Coordinates of C-alpha atoms and ligand atoms in Angstrom, one line a residue:
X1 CA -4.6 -11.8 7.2
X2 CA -3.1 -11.2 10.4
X3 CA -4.4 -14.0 12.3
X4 CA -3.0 -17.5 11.9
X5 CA -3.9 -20.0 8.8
X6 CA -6.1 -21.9 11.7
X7 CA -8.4 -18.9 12.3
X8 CA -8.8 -18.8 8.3
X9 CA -10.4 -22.3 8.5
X10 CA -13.5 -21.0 10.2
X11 CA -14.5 -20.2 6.3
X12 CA -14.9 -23.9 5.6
X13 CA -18.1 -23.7 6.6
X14 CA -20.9 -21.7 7.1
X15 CA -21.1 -22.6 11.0
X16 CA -19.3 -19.2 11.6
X17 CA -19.7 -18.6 15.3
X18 CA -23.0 -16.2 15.4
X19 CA -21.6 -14.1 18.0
X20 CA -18.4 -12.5 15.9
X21 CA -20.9 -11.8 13.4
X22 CA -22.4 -7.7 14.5
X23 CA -23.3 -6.9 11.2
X24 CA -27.2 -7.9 9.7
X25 CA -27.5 -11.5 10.5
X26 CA -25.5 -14.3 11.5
X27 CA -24.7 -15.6 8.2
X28 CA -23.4 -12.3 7.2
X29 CA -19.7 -10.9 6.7
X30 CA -19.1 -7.1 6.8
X31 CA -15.9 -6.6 4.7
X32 CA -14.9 -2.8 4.5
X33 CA -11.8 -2.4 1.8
X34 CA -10.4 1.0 1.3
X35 CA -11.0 2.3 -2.3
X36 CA -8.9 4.5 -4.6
X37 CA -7.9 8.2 -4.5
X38 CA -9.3 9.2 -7.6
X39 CA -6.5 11.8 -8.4
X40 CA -5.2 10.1 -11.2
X41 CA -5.7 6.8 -13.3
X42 CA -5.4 3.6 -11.0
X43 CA -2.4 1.9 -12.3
X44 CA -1.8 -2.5 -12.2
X45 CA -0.7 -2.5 -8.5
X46 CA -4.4 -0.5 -7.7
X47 CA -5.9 -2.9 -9.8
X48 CA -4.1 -6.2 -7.9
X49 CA -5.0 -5.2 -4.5
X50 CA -9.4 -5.0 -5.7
X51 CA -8.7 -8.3 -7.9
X52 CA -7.3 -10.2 -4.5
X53 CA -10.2 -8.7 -2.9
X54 CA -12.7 -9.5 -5.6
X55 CA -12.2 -13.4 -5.1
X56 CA -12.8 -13.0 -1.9
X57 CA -15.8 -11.4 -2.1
X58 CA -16.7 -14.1 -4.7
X59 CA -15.8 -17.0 -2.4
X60 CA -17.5 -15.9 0.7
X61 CA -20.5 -15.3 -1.2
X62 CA -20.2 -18.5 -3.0
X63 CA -20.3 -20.1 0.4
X64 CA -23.5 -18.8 1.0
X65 CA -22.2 -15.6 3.0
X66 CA -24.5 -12.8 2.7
X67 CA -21.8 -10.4 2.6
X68 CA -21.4 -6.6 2.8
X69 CA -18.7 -5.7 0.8
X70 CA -17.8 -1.8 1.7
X71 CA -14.8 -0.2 -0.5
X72 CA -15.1 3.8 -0.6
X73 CA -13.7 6.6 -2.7
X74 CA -11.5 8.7 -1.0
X75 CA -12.6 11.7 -2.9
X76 CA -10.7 14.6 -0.4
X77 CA -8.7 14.4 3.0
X78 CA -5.1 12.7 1.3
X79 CA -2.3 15.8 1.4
X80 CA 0.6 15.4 -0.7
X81 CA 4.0 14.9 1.4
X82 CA 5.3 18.9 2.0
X83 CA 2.3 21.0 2.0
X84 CA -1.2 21.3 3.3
X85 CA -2.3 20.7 -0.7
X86 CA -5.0 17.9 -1.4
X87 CA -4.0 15.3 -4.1
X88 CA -7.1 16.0 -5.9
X89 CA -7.0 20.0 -5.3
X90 CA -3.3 19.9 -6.9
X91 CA -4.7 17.7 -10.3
X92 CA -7.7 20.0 -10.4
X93 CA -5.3 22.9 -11.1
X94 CA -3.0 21.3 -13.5
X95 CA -6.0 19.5 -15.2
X96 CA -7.8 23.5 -14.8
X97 CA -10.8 21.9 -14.2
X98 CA -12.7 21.4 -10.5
X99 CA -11.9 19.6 -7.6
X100 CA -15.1 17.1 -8.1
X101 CA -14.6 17.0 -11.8
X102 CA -11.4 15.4 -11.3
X103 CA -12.8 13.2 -9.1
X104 CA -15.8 12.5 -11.3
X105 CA -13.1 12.0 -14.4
X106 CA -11.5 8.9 -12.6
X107 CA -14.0 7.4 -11.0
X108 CA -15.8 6.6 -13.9
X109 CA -12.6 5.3 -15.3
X110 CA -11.9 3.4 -12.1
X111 CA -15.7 1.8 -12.8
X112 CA -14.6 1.2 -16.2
X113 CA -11.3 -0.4 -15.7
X114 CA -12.6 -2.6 -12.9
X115 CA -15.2 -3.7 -15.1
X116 CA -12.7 -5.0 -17.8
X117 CA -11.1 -6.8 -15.0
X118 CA -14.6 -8.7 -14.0
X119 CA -15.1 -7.3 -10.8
X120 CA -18.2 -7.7 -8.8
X121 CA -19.3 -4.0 -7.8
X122 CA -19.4 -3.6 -4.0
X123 CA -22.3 -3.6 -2.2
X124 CA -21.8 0.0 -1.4
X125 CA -19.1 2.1 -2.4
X126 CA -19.2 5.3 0.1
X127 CA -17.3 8.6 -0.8
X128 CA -15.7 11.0 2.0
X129 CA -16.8 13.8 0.9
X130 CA -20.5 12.2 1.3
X131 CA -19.4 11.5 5.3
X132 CA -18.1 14.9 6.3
X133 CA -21.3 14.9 8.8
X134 CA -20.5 11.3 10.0
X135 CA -16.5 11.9 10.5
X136 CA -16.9 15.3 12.4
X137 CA -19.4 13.4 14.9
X138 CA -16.3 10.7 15.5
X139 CA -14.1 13.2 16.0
X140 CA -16.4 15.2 18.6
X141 CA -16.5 11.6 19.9
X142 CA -12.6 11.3 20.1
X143 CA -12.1 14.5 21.5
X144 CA -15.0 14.0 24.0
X145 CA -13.1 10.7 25.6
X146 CA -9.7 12.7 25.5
X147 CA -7.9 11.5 22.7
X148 CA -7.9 14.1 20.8
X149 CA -7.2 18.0 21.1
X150 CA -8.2 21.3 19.2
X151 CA -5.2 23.8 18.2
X152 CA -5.9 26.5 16.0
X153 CA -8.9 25.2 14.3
X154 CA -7.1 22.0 13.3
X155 CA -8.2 18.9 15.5
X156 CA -5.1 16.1 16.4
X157 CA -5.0 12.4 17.7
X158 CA -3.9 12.7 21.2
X159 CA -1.1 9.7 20.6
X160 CA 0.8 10.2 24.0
X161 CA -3.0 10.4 26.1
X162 CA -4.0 7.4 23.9
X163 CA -0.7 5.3 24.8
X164 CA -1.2 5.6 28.2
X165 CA -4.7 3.0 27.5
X166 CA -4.3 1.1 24.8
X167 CA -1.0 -0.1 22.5
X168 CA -0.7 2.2 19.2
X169 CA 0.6 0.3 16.1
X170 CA -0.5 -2.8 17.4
X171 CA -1.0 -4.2 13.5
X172 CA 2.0 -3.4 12.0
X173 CA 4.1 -4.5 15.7
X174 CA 5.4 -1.4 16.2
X175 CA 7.2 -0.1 19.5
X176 CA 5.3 3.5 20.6
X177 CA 9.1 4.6 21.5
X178 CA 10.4 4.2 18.7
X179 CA 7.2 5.6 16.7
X180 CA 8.1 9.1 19.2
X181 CA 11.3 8.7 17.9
X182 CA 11.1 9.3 14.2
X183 CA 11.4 13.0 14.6
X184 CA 10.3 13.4 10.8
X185 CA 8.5 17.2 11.1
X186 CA 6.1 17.6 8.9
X187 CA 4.1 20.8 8.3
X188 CA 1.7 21.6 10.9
X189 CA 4.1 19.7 13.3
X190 CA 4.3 23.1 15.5
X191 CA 0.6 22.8 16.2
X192 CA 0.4 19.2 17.5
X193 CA 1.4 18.7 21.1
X194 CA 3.9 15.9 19.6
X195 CA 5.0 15.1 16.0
X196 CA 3.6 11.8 15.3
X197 CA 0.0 12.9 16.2
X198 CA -1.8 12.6 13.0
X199 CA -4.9 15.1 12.1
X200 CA -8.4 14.5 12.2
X201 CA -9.6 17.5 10.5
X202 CA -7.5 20.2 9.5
X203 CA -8.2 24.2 9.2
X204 CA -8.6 24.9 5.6
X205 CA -6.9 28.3 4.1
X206 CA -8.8 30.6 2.3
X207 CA -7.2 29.6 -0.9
X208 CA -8.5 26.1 0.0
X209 CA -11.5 25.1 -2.6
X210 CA -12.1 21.9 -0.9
X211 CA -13.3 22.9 3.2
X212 CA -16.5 22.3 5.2
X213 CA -17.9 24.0 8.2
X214 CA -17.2 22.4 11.2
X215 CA -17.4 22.7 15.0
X216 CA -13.5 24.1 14.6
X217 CA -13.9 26.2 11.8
X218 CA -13.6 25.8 7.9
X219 CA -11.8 22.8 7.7
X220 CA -11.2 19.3 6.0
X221 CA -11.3 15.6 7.1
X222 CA -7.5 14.0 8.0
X223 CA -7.2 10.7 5.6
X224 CA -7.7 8.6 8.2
X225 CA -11.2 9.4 9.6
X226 CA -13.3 8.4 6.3
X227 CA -12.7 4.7 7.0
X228 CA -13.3 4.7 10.5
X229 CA -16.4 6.9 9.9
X230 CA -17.7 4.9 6.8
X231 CA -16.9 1.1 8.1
X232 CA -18.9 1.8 10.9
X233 CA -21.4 3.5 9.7
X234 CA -21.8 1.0 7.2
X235 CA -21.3 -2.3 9.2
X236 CA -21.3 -1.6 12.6
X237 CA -19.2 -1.3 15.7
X238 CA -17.3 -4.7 15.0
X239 CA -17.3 -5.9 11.2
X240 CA -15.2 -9.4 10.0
X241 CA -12.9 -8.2 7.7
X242 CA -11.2 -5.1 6.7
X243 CA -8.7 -5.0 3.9
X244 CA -6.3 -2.8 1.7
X245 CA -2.8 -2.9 0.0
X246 CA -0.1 -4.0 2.7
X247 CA 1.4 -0.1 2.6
X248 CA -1.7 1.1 4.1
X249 CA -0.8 -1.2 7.5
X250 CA 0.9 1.5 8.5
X251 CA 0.2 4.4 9.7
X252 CA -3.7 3.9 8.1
X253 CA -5.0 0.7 9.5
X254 CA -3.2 1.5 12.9
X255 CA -4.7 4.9 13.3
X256 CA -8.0 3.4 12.4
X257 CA -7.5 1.1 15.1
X258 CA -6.6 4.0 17.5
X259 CA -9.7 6.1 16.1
X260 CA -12.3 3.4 16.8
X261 CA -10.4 2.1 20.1
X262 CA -11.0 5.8 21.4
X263 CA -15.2 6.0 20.1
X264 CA -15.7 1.9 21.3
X265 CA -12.9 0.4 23.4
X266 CA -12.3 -1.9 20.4
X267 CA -10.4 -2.9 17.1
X268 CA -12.9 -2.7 14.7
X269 CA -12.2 -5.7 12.4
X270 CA -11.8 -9.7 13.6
X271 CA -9.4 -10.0 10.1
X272 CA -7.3 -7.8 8.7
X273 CA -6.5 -8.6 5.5
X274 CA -3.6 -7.3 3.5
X275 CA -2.3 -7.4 0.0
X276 CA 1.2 -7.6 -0.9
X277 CA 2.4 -5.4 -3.6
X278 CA 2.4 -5.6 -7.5
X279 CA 6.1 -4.6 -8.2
X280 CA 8.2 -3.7 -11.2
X281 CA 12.0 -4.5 -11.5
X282 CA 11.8 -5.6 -8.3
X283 CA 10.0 -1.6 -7.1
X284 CA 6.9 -1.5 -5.7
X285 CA 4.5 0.2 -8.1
X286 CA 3.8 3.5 -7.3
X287 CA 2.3 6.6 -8.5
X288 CA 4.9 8.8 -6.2
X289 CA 7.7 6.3 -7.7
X290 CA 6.4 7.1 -11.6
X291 CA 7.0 3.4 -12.6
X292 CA 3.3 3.0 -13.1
X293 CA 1.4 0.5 -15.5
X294 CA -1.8 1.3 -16.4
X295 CA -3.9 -0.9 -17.3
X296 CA -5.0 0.7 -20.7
X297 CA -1.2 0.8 -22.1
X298 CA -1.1 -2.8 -21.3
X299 CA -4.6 -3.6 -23.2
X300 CA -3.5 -2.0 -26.2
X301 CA -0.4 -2.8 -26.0
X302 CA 1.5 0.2 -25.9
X303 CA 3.8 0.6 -23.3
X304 CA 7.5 0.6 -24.1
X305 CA 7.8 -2.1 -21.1
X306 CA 6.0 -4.8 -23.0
X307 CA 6.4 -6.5 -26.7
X308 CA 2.5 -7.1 -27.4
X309 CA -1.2 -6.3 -26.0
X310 CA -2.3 -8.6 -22.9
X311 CA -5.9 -8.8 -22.5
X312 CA -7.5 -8.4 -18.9
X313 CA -8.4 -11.9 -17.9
X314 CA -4.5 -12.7 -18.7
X315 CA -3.4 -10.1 -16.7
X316 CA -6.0 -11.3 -14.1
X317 CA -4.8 -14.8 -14.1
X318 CA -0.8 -13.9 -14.1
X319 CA -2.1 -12.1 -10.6
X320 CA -4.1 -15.0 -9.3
X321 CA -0.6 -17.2 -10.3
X322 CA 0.8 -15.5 -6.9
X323 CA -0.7 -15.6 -3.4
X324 CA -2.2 -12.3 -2.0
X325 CA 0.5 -12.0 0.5
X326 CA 2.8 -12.4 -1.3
X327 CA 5.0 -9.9 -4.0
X328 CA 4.9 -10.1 -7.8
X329 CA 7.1 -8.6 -10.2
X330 CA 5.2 -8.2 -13.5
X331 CA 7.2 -8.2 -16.6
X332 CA 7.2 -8.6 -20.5
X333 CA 8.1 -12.5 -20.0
X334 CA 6.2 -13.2 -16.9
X335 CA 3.3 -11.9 -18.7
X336 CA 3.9 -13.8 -22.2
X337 CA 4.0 -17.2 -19.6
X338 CA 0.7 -16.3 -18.1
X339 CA -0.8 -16.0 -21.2
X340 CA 0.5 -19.3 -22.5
X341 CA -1.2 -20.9 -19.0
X342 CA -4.4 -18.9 -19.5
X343 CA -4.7 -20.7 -23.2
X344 CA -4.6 -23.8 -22.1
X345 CA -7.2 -23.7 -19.1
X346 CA -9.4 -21.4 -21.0
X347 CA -9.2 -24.5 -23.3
X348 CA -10.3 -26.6 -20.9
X349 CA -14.0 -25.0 -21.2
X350 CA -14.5 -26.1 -24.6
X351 CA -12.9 -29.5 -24.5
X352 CA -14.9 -30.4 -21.2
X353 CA -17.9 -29.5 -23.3
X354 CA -16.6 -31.6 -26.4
X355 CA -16.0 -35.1 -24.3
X356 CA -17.8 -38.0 -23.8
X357 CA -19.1 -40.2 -21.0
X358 CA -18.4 -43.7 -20.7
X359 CA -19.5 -46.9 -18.3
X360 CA -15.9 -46.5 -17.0
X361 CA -14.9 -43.8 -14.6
X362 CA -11.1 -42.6 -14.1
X363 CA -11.7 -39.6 -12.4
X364 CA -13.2 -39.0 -8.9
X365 CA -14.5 -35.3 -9.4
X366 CA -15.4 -34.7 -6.1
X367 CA -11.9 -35.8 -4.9
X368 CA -10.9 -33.0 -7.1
X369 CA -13.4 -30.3 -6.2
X370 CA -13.0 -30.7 -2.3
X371 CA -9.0 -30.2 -3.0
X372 CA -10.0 -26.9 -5.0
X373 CA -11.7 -25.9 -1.4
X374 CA -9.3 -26.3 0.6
X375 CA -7.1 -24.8 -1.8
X376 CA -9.8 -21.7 -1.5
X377 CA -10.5 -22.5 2.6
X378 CA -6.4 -22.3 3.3
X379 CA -6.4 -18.1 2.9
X380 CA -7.9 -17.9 -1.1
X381 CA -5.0 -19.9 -1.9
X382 CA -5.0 -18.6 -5.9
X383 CA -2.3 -20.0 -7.0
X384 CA -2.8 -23.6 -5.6
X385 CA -5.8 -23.3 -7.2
X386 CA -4.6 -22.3 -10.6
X387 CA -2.5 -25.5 -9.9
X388 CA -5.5 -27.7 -9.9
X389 CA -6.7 -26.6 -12.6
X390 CA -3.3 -27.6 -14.9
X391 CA -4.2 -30.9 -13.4
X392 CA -7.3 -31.0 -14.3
X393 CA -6.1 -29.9 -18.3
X394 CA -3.8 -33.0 -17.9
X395 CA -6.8 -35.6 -16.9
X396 CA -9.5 -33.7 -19.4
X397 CA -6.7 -34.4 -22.4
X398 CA -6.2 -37.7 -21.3
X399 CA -10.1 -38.4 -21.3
X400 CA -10.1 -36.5 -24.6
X401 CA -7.4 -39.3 -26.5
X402 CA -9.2 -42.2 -24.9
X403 CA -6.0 -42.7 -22.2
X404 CA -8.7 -42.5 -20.0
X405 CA -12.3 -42.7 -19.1
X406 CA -15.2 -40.4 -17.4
X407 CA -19.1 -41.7 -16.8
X408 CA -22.0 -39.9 -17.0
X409 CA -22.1 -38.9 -13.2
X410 CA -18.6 -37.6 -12.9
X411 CA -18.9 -35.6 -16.3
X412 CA -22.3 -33.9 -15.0
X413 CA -20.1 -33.0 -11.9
X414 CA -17.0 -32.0 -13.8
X415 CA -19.0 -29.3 -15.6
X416 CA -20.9 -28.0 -13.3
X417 CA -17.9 -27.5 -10.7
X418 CA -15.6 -26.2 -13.7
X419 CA -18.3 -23.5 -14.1
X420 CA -17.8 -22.6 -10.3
X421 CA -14.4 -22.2 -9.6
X422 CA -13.8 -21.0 -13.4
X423 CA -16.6 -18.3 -14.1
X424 CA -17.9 -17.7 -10.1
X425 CA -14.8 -17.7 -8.1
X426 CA -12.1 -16.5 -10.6
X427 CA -14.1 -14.7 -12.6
X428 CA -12.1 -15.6 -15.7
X429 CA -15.3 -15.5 -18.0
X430 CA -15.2 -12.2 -19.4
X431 CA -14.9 -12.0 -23.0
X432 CA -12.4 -10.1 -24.8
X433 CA -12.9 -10.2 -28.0
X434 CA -14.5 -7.2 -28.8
X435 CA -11.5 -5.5 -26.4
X436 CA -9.0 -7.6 -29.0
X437 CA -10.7 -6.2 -31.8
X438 CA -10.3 -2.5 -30.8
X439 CA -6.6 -3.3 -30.5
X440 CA -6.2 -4.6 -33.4
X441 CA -8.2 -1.5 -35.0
X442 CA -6.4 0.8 -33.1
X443 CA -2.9 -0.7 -34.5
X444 CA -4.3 -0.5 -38.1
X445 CA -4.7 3.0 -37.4
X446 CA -1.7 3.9 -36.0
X447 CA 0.1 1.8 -39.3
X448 CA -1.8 4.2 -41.3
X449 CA -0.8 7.1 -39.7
X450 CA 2.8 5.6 -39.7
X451 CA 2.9 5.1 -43.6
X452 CA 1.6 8.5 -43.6
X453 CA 4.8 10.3 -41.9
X454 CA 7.1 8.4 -43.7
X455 CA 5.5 9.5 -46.9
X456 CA 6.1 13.3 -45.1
X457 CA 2.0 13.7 -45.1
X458 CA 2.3 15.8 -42.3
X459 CA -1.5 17.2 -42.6
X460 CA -2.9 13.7 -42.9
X461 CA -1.0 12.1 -39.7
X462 CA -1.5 15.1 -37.3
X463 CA -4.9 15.1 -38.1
X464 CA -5.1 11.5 -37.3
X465 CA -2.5 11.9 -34.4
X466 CA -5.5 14.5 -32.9
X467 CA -8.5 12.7 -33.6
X468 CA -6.8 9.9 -31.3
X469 CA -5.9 12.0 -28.3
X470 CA -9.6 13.8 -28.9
X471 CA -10.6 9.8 -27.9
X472 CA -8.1 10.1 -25.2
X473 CA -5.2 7.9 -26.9
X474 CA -1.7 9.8 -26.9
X475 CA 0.3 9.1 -29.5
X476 CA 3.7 9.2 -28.6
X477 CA 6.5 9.1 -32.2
X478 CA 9.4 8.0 -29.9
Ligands
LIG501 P1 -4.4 4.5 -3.4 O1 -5.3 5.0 -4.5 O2 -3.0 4.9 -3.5 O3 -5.0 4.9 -2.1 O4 -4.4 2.9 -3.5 C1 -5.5 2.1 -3.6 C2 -5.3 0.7 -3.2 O5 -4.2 0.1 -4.0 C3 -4.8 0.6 -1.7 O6 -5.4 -0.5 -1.1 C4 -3.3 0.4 -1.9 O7 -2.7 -0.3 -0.8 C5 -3.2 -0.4 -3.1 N1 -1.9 -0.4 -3.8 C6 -1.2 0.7 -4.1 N2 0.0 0.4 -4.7 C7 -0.1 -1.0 -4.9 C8 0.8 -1.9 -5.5 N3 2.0 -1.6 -6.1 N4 0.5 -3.2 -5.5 C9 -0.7 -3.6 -4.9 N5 -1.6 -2.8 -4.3 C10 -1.3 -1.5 -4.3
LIG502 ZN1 -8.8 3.4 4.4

C-alpha cells in the first residue's frame, strides 16, 4: 500500500470512517484489481499477484466488510512494444483462430487455474471489450475539460495541459521533467503533440480485426482507459482500494490517476495496493522475458526447473511464506522447504481434532488468535502469520505428548479459530488429492510410453505421445 502502516490499522475494526466509504453502504469496501490479458496462459508471477489479493478479499470480508471486489479482463486495448498490433490480435493469427476465441481459450483456463489455487471469484469480473460504450464517454469527458486532443482519428492524454493542474506520476514519485525527458519514440509518436502522451483510443487500420465505431472513427480503446472506465462504473467516483502487480505503478496506475483527475478532480482510490514480483534466478517473471512458470508444469511436475510435482496449496503457502511487498524467488529448493512447512501445519488439522481436553489449561487461545490479527491488521502480514501457526504446531504437539495441557473452553476455541485463519483467510483447504492422483496417472503413462521407445515401438509411443497433446499435454523427449 502506498500509505503508511498507521493508515492500514483503520482495518482493525469495522468502525471505518463512513465518509471515505462512496461505494453501497458504509460498511462496504470497493476494491477494483486489474485482471489478466488473456493472450496467453497466466504464468506463477500472474497467479502471486490474485493469491495476495485473494487474502485480502478473504480478510476484509471476514471482518464483516461487505466488499466489492472488481478484477477485469483485459480482453483488447494492450499493443505489443513496436507496432500498432494487439497482443491478443497477434496470438489469434499464430493460434489461426479469432480474436475472442483466443480470449475465450484462456480465460476459461485463467478460471480454471485460479480455481486450483482456491480463489474466491470476484464479485464482478468486467471485460473491456464489454466497456467500449463506457470508455468512449470518459474520453469525450477528458477531451471535453481539455486534457485530451483528437489527431487523425487517434485521441491523446494532453500530459503537458494536464501538468499545468495537477502532478502526473504522483504514485510512482516521479518528476514530470524528467518523464518529458525520456525521449523513447514510440510509433504514433509523430501524431501526439509530445512523446509521453499516452493514447486513449487509437485509429484502427483496415487490417485491424479488433475496432469499434467511435466519435473519431474506427478505432480501439488505449490500455489504460478500461480501468478507469470499469472501476468507476463499478464502484463509483472514489472506491478504497485499487490494486495490481507493482510493474503496473507505472505508467498504468498513474495514468489512471491522470484519467480520473481530469473526469472528477480526484485520485480515484484511498489505497493503492501493490504486489511485489514473483521472480526467478533473481528475474522478474515475465512473459516478454520467456522465463515463465506455469502453473500446470509445476502441478504435474514437468518442468526441467524443478525435481518433482508441487501441488497448488504448497505453491500457495510458499507465496503466503513472503510479504506482498516484498520479492520472491521461487526455486526447486525453496519449493521442496515449503512443502516440508505445509506438512506439518496441514498436520495440525487432524491432530487438533485427535486431542483431548483436560481441567488444566496451558494455552491462552485467545492470546494467540488476537496476535494472528494483528499479524492480518499490520498490512495482511502472511508470513507473520504462517509464523503463528509453527507456534501453534509446537504447543498442539506438546498438548498431544501430555508436556502440556488444554480444557474444554480453550480447545472449543482452538478449533473453531484454526478453521478461520486456516480454511477462511488462507484458503489452504483445497484438496488435492484427486489433482495428485492425475499426476501420478499421468507419470504412469508417460513410463509406458518411455518403455515403449526404448523397445523402438515407434507406432505405439507416437500414438500415445498424440493422444496426450490431443488433451493438451506436450510431450517433450528432451
Ligand atoms: P498481465 O496479464 O501481464 O497484465 O498481468 C496480470 C497481473 O499479474 C498484473 O497485476 C501484473 O502486475 C501481475 N504480474 C505480472 N508479472 C508478475 C510477477 N512476475 N510477479 C507478480 N505479479 C506479476
Ligand atoms: Zn488496470
Amino acid at each position: 500500500m502506498s500509505s503508511s502502516n498507521k493508515d492500514l490499522k483503520i482495518y482493525n475494526s469495522l468502525t471505518y470512517q463512513k465518509e471515505t466509504f462512496s461505494t453501497v453502504n458504509n460498511n462496504s469496501v470497493g476494491m477494483y484489481v486489474c485482471g489478466p490479458t488473456v493472450y496467453n496462459t497466466v504464468h506463477l508471477g500472474n497467479c502471486r499477484t490474485f493469491i495476495s489479493f485473494d487474502l485480502i478479499y478473504r480478510y476484509l470480508k471476514h471482518l464483516g466488510y461487505k466488499v466489492r471486489y472488481v478484477r477485469n479482463i483485459t480482453d483488447v486495448g494492450h499493443l505489443t512494444d513496436d507496432t500498432d498490433e494487439d497482443k491478443i490480435s497477434k496470438r489469434a493469427k499464430i493460434e489461426k483462430i479469432e480474436p475472442m476465441e483466443v480470449v475465450q481459450k484462456y480465460t476459461n483456463e485463467f478460471h480454471s487455474i485460479l480455481d486450483l489455487f482456491n480463489l474466491l471469484n470476484p464479485s464482478i469480473e468486467p471485460t473491456a471489450t464489454g466497456h467500449i460504450i463506457e470508455q468512449i464517454e470518459m474520453i469525450e469527458k477528458i477531451i471535453e475539460n481539455g486534457f485530451a486532443y483528437v489527431n487523425n482519428g487517434s485521441v491523446y492524454f494532453d500530459l503537458i495541459n494536464f501538468s499545468k493542474k495537477y502532478k502526473y506520476g504522483e504514485l510512482s514519485n516521479r518528476c514530470f521533467d524528467e518523464i518529458l525527458n525520456e525521449s523513447r519514440s514510440l510509433k504514433g509518436s509523430d501524431e501526439k503533440r509530445n512523446p509521453q502522451d499516452f493514447a486513449l483510443w487509437k485509429k484502427a487500420e483496415d487490417k485491424h480485426i479488433m475496432k469499434w465505431r467511435s466519435p473519431w472513427g474506427y478505432g480501439f480503446p488505449g490500455w489504460h482507459i478500461e480501468c478507469s472506465a470499469m472501476g468507476h462504473k463499478y464502484l463509483g467516483r472514489k472506491f478504497d482500494i485499487h490494486g495490481g502487480g507493482i510493474d503496473l505503478k507505472f505508467p498504468h496506475h498513474d495514468c489512471e490517476i491522470a484519467q480520473s483527475r481530469s473526469v472528477y478532480g480526484e485520485n480515484p482510490a484511498n489505497f493503492w495496493i501493490h504486489t511485489n514480483m514473483l521472480t526467478l534466478n533473481g528475474k522478474k517473471m515475465s512473459k516478454s522475458l520467456d522465463n515463465s512458470v506455469f502453473p500446470i508444469e509445476i502441478f504435474d511436475g514437468s518442468n526441467q526447473n524443478f525435481t518433482k510435482a508441487f501441488s497448488p496449496m504448497t505453491l500457495k503457502f510458499f507465496m503466503f511464506q513472503a510479504h506482498y511487498r516484498n520479492t520472491l524467488d521461487i526455486s526447486n529448493d525453496a519449493l521442496l522447504a515449503a512443502e516440508k512447512g505445509f506438512k506439518k501445519i496441514k498436520s495440525l488439522k487432524k491432530d487438533i481434532n485427535e486431542i483431548t481436553s483436560n481441567k488444566t489449561n496451558d494455552f491462552n487461545v485467545m492470546e494467540w488468535v488476537n496476535d494472528c490479527y494483528q499479524t492480518l491488521n499490520d498490512d495482511f502480514n502472511s508470513p507473520k502469520l504462517i509464523a503463528k501457526l509453527f507456534e501453534l504446531h509446537k504447543v498442539v504437539s506438546e498438548i498431544k505428548s501430555s508436556r502440556k495441557n488444554i480444557n474444554s473452553k480453550n480447545l472449543i476455541l482452538l478449533k473453531k479459530y484454526f478453521k478461520v485463519f486456516y480454511d477462511e483467510i488462507l484458503g489452504l483447504n483445497k484438496n488435492s488429492s484427486k489433482n495428485d492422483n492425475q499426476n501420478e496417472l499421468l507419470k504412469l503413462v508417460l513410463d509406458l510410453r518411455k518403455k515403449e521407445r526404448d523397445k523402438k515401438n515407434f507406432d505405439a509411443s507416437d500414438y500415445i505421445r498424440d493422444r496426450l497433446i490431443e488433451l493438451g499435454i506436450n510431450v517433450s523427449d528432451k
